[in-house]
mmCIF file of C-alpha atoms in Angstrom:
data_model
loop_
_atom_site.group_PDB
_atom_site.id
_atom_site.type_symbol
_atom_site.label_atom_id
_atom_site.label_comp_id
_atom_site.label_asym_id
_atom_site.label_seq_id
_atom_site.Cartn_x
_atom_site.Cartn_y
_atom_site.Cartn_z
ATOM 1 C CA ASP A 16 87.853 1.657 80.794
ATOM 2 C CA ALA A 17 90.568 -0.739 82.604
ATOM 3 C CA GLY A 18 87.826 -3.053 83.002
ATOM 4 C CA VAL A 19 87.666 -5.637 86.454
ATOM 5 C CA ILE A 20 90.027 -5.686 88.159
ATOM 6 C CA GLN A 21 90.131 -8.439 90.788
ATOM 7 C CA SER A 22 93.515 -9.177 93.282
ATOM 8 C CA PRO A 23 95.443 -11.122 94.484
ATOM 9 C CA ARG A 24 95.722 -13.002 90.896
ATOM 10 C CA HIS A 25 96.788 -15.541 92.978
ATOM 11 C CA GLU A 26 97.026 -17.041 96.643
ATOM 12 C CA VAL A 27 98.913 -19.657 98.691
ATOM 13 C CA THR A 28 97.489 -20.435 101.972
ATOM 14 C CA GLU A 29 97.698 -22.491 104.645
ATOM 15 C CA MET A 30 93.840 -24.316 105.721
ATOM 16 C CA GLY A 31 92.501 -21.655 109.037
ATOM 17 C CA GLN A 32 93.744 -18.746 107.115
ATOM 18 C CA GLU A 33 92.234 -16.003 106.236
ATOM 19 C CA VAL A 34 91.091 -15.359 102.879
ATOM 20 C CA THR A 35 90.630 -12.006 101.354
ATOM 21 C CA LEU A 36 89.532 -11.663 98.056
ATOM 22 C CA ARG A 37 88.793 -7.594 96.439
ATOM 23 C CA CYS A 38 86.970 -7.014 93.333
ATOM 24 C CA LYS A 39 86.726 -3.485 91.852
ATOM 25 C CA PRO A 40 84.180 -3.247 89.080
ATOM 26 C CA ILE A 41 83.133 -1.538 86.077
ATOM 27 C CA SER A 42 82.532 2.302 86.623
ATOM 28 C CA GLY A 43 78.893 2.514 86.769
ATOM 29 C CA HIS A 44 77.737 -0.639 86.736
ATOM 30 C CA ASP A 45 74.637 -1.556 88.493
ATOM 31 C CA TYR A 46 75.859 -5.404 89.344
ATOM 32 C CA LEU A 47 77.973 -7.026 90.883
ATOM 33 C CA PHE A 48 78.165 -10.699 90.725
ATOM 34 C CA TRP A 49 81.149 -13.539 92.706
ATOM 35 C CA TYR A 50 81.674 -16.656 90.717
ATOM 36 C CA ARG A 51 83.544 -19.417 91.545
ATOM 37 C CA GLN A 52 84.745 -21.994 89.076
ATOM 38 C CA THR A 53 86.374 -24.929 89.444
ATOM 39 C CA MET A 54 87.210 -28.565 87.531
ATOM 40 C CA MET A 55 84.417 -30.792 90.048
ATOM 41 C CA ARG A 56 81.381 -28.418 89.719
ATOM 42 C CA GLY A 57 82.180 -25.775 86.855
ATOM 43 C CA LEU A 58 81.200 -22.234 87.113
ATOM 44 C CA GLU A 59 79.057 -20.911 90.604
ATOM 45 C CA LEU A 60 77.439 -18.019 91.380
ATOM 46 C CA LEU A 61 78.171 -17.166 95.265
ATOM 47 C CA ILE A 62 76.575 -13.630 95.406
ATOM 48 C CA TYR A 63 75.577 -10.587 93.450
ATOM 49 C CA PHE A 64 74.905 -6.738 94.652
ATOM 50 C CA ASN A 65 72.611 -4.602 93.653
ATOM 51 C CA ASN A 66 73.434 -1.253 93.581
ATOM 52 C CA ASN A 67 75.401 -2.159 96.469
ATOM 53 C CA VAL A 68 73.163 -4.007 97.840
ATOM 54 C CA PRO A 69 72.718 -7.695 98.035
ATOM 55 C CA ILE A 70 70.501 -9.249 96.382
ATOM 56 C CA ASP A 71 71.049 -13.066 96.530
ATOM 57 C CA ASP A 72 73.698 -14.879 98.468
ATOM 58 C CA SER A 73 71.957 -18.843 98.525
ATOM 59 C CA GLY A 74 75.156 -20.280 96.686
ATOM 60 C CA MET A 75 77.787 -19.188 99.564
ATOM 61 C CA PRO A 76 78.745 -22.452 100.485
ATOM 62 C CA GLU A 77 78.722 -21.686 103.741
ATOM 63 C CA ASP A 78 79.148 -19.434 106.763
ATOM 64 C CA ARG A 79 82.993 -19.120 106.270
ATOM 65 C CA PHE A 80 81.842 -17.121 103.236
ATOM 66 C CA SER A 81 81.391 -13.780 104.073
ATOM 67 C CA ALA A 82 80.968 -10.695 100.773
ATOM 68 C CA LYS A 83 80.527 -6.862 101.535
ATOM 69 C CA MET A 84 80.389 -3.889 98.609
ATOM 70 C CA PRO A 85 80.568 -0.781 101.395
ATOM 71 C CA ASN A 86 80.541 1.301 97.805
ATOM 72 C CA ALA A 87 80.347 1.331 94.587
ATOM 73 C CA SER A 88 83.597 0.535 93.530
ATOM 74 C CA PHE A 89 84.583 -2.068 95.455
ATOM 75 C CA SER A 90 83.703 -5.270 96.910
ATOM 76 C CA THR A 91 85.902 -8.388 98.704
ATOM 77 C CA LEU A 92 85.031 -12.007 99.187
ATOM 78 C CA LYS A 93 86.293 -13.452 102.326
ATOM 79 C CA ILE A 94 86.824 -16.919 103.718
ATOM 80 C CA GLN A 95 87.253 -17.582 107.250
ATOM 81 C CA PRO A 96 88.648 -20.353 108.272
ATOM 82 C CA SER A 97 89.506 -21.463 104.954
ATOM 83 C CA GLU A 98 90.119 -24.833 103.658
ATOM 84 C CA PRO A 99 91.828 -26.873 101.250
ATOM 85 C CA ARG A 100 88.197 -27.342 99.187
ATOM 86 C CA ASP A 101 88.069 -23.368 99.121
ATOM 87 C CA SER A 102 91.290 -24.301 96.069
ATOM 88 C CA ALA A 103 88.638 -22.747 92.936
ATOM 89 C CA VAL A 104 89.259 -19.656 90.995
ATOM 90 C CA TYR A 105 87.279 -17.162 92.149
ATOM 91 C CA PHE A 106 85.789 -14.781 89.401
ATOM 92 C CA CYS A 107 84.162 -10.849 90.221
ATOM 93 C CA ALA A 108 81.774 -9.527 87.361
ATOM 94 C CA SER A 109 79.891 -6.639 86.635
ATOM 95 C CA ARG A 110 76.951 -5.138 84.495
ATOM 96 C CA LEU A 111 74.847 -2.609 83.698
ATOM 97 C CA LEU A 112 71.215 -2.463 84.607
ATOM 98 C CA PRO A 113 69.769 -4.930 81.414
ATOM 99 C CA ALA A 114 66.952 -3.071 79.640
ATOM 100 C CA GLY A 115 64.413 -6.165 81.253
ATOM 101 C CA ILE A 116 64.284 -8.825 83.494
ATOM 102 C CA ALA A 117 65.333 -11.403 80.751
ATOM 103 C CA ASP A 118 68.014 -9.754 78.939
ATOM 104 C CA THR A 119 71.072 -9.936 81.113
ATOM 105 C CA GLY A 120 72.904 -7.832 79.144
ATOM 106 C CA GLU A 121 76.937 -8.288 79.212
ATOM 107 C CA LEU A 122 78.785 -9.326 82.035
ATOM 108 C CA PHE A 123 82.314 -8.564 82.088
ATOM 109 C CA PHE A 124 83.968 -10.760 84.251
ATOM 110 C CA GLY A 125 88.150 -9.433 85.560
ATOM 111 C CA GLU A 126 90.544 -11.740 85.775
ATOM 112 C CA GLY A 127 90.288 -13.815 88.217
ATOM 113 C CA SER A 128 91.641 -14.968 91.626
ATOM 114 C CA ARG A 129 93.478 -18.804 91.968
ATOM 115 C CA LEU A 130 93.387 -19.845 95.362
ATOM 116 C CA THR A 131 94.972 -23.109 96.640
ATOM 117 C CA VAL A 132 94.433 -23.821 100.766
ATOM 118 C CA LEU A 133 97.173 -26.055 101.828
ATOM 119 C CA ALA B 11 63.665 -23.368 85.667
ATOM 120 C CA GLN B 12 65.798 -21.858 82.946
ATOM 121 C CA SER B 13 68.652 -24.120 82.421
ATOM 122 C CA VAL B 14 71.265 -24.865 79.477
ATOM 123 C CA ALA B 15 73.139 -28.093 78.222
ATOM 124 C CA GLN B 16 76.493 -28.874 76.619
ATOM 125 C CA PRO B 17 76.844 -32.546 75.433
ATOM 126 C CA GLU B 18 80.737 -32.202 74.324
ATOM 127 C CA ASP B 19 83.033 -32.247 76.893
ATOM 128 C CA GLN B 20 85.118 -31.671 74.074
ATOM 129 C CA VAL B 21 85.566 -30.944 70.602
ATOM 130 C CA ASN B 22 88.833 -31.190 67.994
ATOM 131 C CA VAL B 23 89.048 -29.899 64.787
ATOM 132 C CA ALA B 24 92.063 -29.055 62.579
ATOM 133 C CA GLU B 25 92.715 -25.604 61.959
ATOM 134 C CA GLY B 26 90.921 -24.103 58.699
ATOM 135 C CA ASN B 27 88.027 -27.015 59.264
ATOM 136 C CA PRO B 28 84.493 -25.421 61.155
ATOM 137 C CA LEU B 29 84.563 -25.220 64.272
ATOM 138 C CA THR B 30 80.091 -26.097 65.943
ATOM 139 C CA VAL B 31 80.144 -26.461 69.838
ATOM 140 C CA LYS B 32 76.608 -27.497 71.032
ATOM 141 C CA CYS B 33 73.813 -25.961 73.443
ATOM 142 C CA THR B 34 70.599 -27.043 73.887
ATOM 143 C CA TYR B 35 68.168 -24.853 75.928
ATOM 144 C CA SER B 36 64.686 -25.262 78.315
ATOM 145 C CA VAL B 37 63.124 -22.184 78.935
ATOM 146 C CA SER B 38 59.924 -21.525 79.738
ATOM 147 C CA GLY B 39 58.331 -17.992 78.040
ATOM 148 C CA ASN B 40 60.866 -16.171 75.132
ATOM 149 C CA PRO B 41 64.720 -17.952 74.887
ATOM 150 C CA TYR B 42 67.526 -15.435 75.573
ATOM 151 C CA LEU B 43 70.540 -16.405 75.128
ATOM 152 C CA PHE B 44 74.181 -16.532 75.680
ATOM 153 C CA TRP B 45 77.698 -17.420 74.275
ATOM 154 C CA TYR B 46 81.340 -17.050 76.078
ATOM 155 C CA VAL B 47 84.165 -17.402 76.097
ATOM 156 C CA GLN B 48 86.971 -18.662 78.725
ATOM 157 C CA TYR B 49 90.945 -17.986 77.434
ATOM 158 C CA PRO B 50 93.761 -19.973 79.494
ATOM 159 C CA ASN B 51 94.020 -18.630 83.095
ATOM 160 C CA ARG B 52 91.695 -15.537 81.452
ATOM 161 C CA GLY B 53 87.802 -14.002 82.936
ATOM 162 C CA LEU B 54 84.953 -15.464 80.068
ATOM 163 C CA GLN B 55 84.677 -12.870 77.814
ATOM 164 C CA PHE B 56 81.034 -12.226 75.818
ATOM 165 C CA LEU B 57 81.103 -13.570 72.764
ATOM 166 C CA LEU B 58 77.121 -12.740 71.771
ATOM 167 C CA LYS B 59 73.896 -13.383 72.725
ATOM 168 C CA TYR B 60 70.322 -14.142 71.380
ATOM 169 C CA ILE B 61 67.563 -11.579 71.562
ATOM 170 C CA THR B 62 64.672 -12.485 69.402
ATOM 171 C CA GLY B 63 64.536 -11.716 65.664
ATOM 172 C CA ASP B 64 67.063 -13.055 62.792
ATOM 173 C CA ASN B 65 67.936 -17.590 63.295
ATOM 174 C CA LEU B 66 71.724 -16.201 62.299
ATOM 175 C CA VAL B 67 73.411 -13.714 65.602
ATOM 176 C CA LYS B 68 76.578 -12.806 64.871
ATOM 177 C CA GLY B 69 79.172 -12.309 67.353
ATOM 178 C CA SER B 70 83.059 -11.234 68.050
ATOM 179 C CA TYR B 71 85.909 -13.028 67.252
ATOM 180 C CA GLY B 72 84.470 -14.599 63.391
ATOM 181 C CA PHE B 73 82.110 -16.620 65.868
ATOM 182 C CA GLU B 74 78.046 -17.144 64.919
ATOM 183 C CA ALA B 75 75.310 -19.140 66.751
ATOM 184 C CA GLU B 76 72.261 -20.607 64.801
ATOM 185 C CA PHE B 77 69.249 -20.418 67.459
ATOM 186 C CA ASN B 78 66.702 -23.216 66.185
ATOM 187 C CA LYS B 79 63.525 -22.996 67.847
ATOM 188 C CA SER B 80 62.525 -26.173 67.035
ATOM 189 C CA GLN B 81 65.119 -28.420 68.329
ATOM 190 C CA THR B 82 65.762 -26.291 71.405
ATOM 191 C CA SER B 83 69.033 -25.624 70.451
ATOM 192 C CA PHE B 84 71.618 -23.133 70.428
ATOM 193 C CA HIS B 85 74.798 -24.510 68.883
ATOM 194 C CA LEU B 86 77.969 -22.034 68.315
ATOM 195 C CA LYS B 87 79.747 -22.119 65.241
ATOM 196 C CA LYS B 88 82.834 -20.771 63.370
ATOM 197 C CA PRO B 89 83.445 -21.541 59.583
ATOM 198 C CA SER B 90 87.434 -21.897 59.568
ATOM 199 C CA ALA B 91 88.959 -22.107 63.092
ATOM 200 C CA LEU B 92 92.067 -21.288 64.355
ATOM 201 C CA VAL B 93 94.026 -22.675 67.399
ATOM 202 C CA SER B 94 93.789 -18.919 69.070
ATOM 203 C CA ASP B 95 90.020 -20.066 69.072
ATOM 204 C CA SER B 96 91.160 -22.791 71.966
ATOM 205 C CA ALA B 97 89.711 -22.142 74.898
ATOM 206 C CA LEU B 98 86.758 -22.722 76.683
ATOM 207 C CA TYR B 99 82.986 -22.076 75.387
ATOM 208 C CA PHE B 100 80.177 -21.614 78.067
ATOM 209 C CA CYS B 101 76.201 -20.982 76.504
ATOM 210 C CA ALA B 102 74.385 -19.699 79.331
ATOM 211 C CA VAL B 103 70.649 -18.349 79.963
ATOM 212 C CA PRO B 104 69.124 -15.908 82.465
ATOM 213 C CA ASP B 105 67.036 -17.477 85.322
ATOM 214 C CA SER B 106 63.944 -15.552 86.376
ATOM 215 C CA TRP B 107 65.574 -13.285 88.126
ATOM 216 C CA GLY B 108 68.809 -11.983 85.524
ATOM 217 C CA LYS B 109 71.133 -14.062 86.430
ATOM 218 C CA LEU B 110 72.419 -16.206 83.847
ATOM 219 C CA GLN B 111 73.178 -19.499 83.954
ATOM 220 C CA PHE B 112 75.960 -21.328 82.623
ATOM 221 C CA GLY B 113 76.352 -24.484 80.968
ATOM 222 C CA ALA B 114 79.071 -26.718 81.771
ATOM 223 C CA GLY B 115 81.281 -26.073 79.633
ATOM 224 C CA THR B 116 82.994 -27.477 76.182
ATOM 225 C CA GLN B 117 86.938 -27.530 75.985
ATOM 226 C CA VAL B 118 87.632 -26.408 72.496
ATOM 227 C CA VAL B 119 90.919 -27.679 70.966
ATOM 228 C CA VAL B 120 92.210 -26.843 67.554
ATOM 229 C CA THR B 121 95.268 -27.998 65.769
ATOM 230 C CA PRO B 122 97.269 -26.709 63.089
#
């Protein structure tokens, strides 16, 4: 399997522009997660999906952020309009249905999309 | 709430020496604990996990972790560090909804 695939790997844009980050999870995985990583705040969970349905978006920082999962093999994270403080590395991760509520199973991360907003 | 703490921002070790990365946890009920590693400009990779059973858990790349209930710790260890082990290491615990809560991370620097 190719693993979790994210695109673009790097994005440089200007403040106010729309940014769309893309993710293809591992085939057969039931869960998809979007994380953001910065030096100041570390790893933050933004949103996660189960079987393409958003389960918890409480980590989405504000209305400028939106995420969709139209099918089991594709998800997008959109920022509109983008701001300099959105500069970060955005990770997508996927996993299988865990054996139990406390055993989350292994998360498989993509390589990340490094976003720079000028 | 389930949480983990990594008390060290950075650990420096010479190649060939033992490596320890510390993690303490605060959980209600049985703890389920994970270690992940992030190499430069890469995504996180799963190293190992503790569910139940032996307190010493073996994982990838020669790493192991020791679960200590009395000290509420789950330290990551490697007997002989390599320069290629230089990376960011995260301890994690699932919350009641199954979402992984990651620690702040510990940067490991292994010098030749």
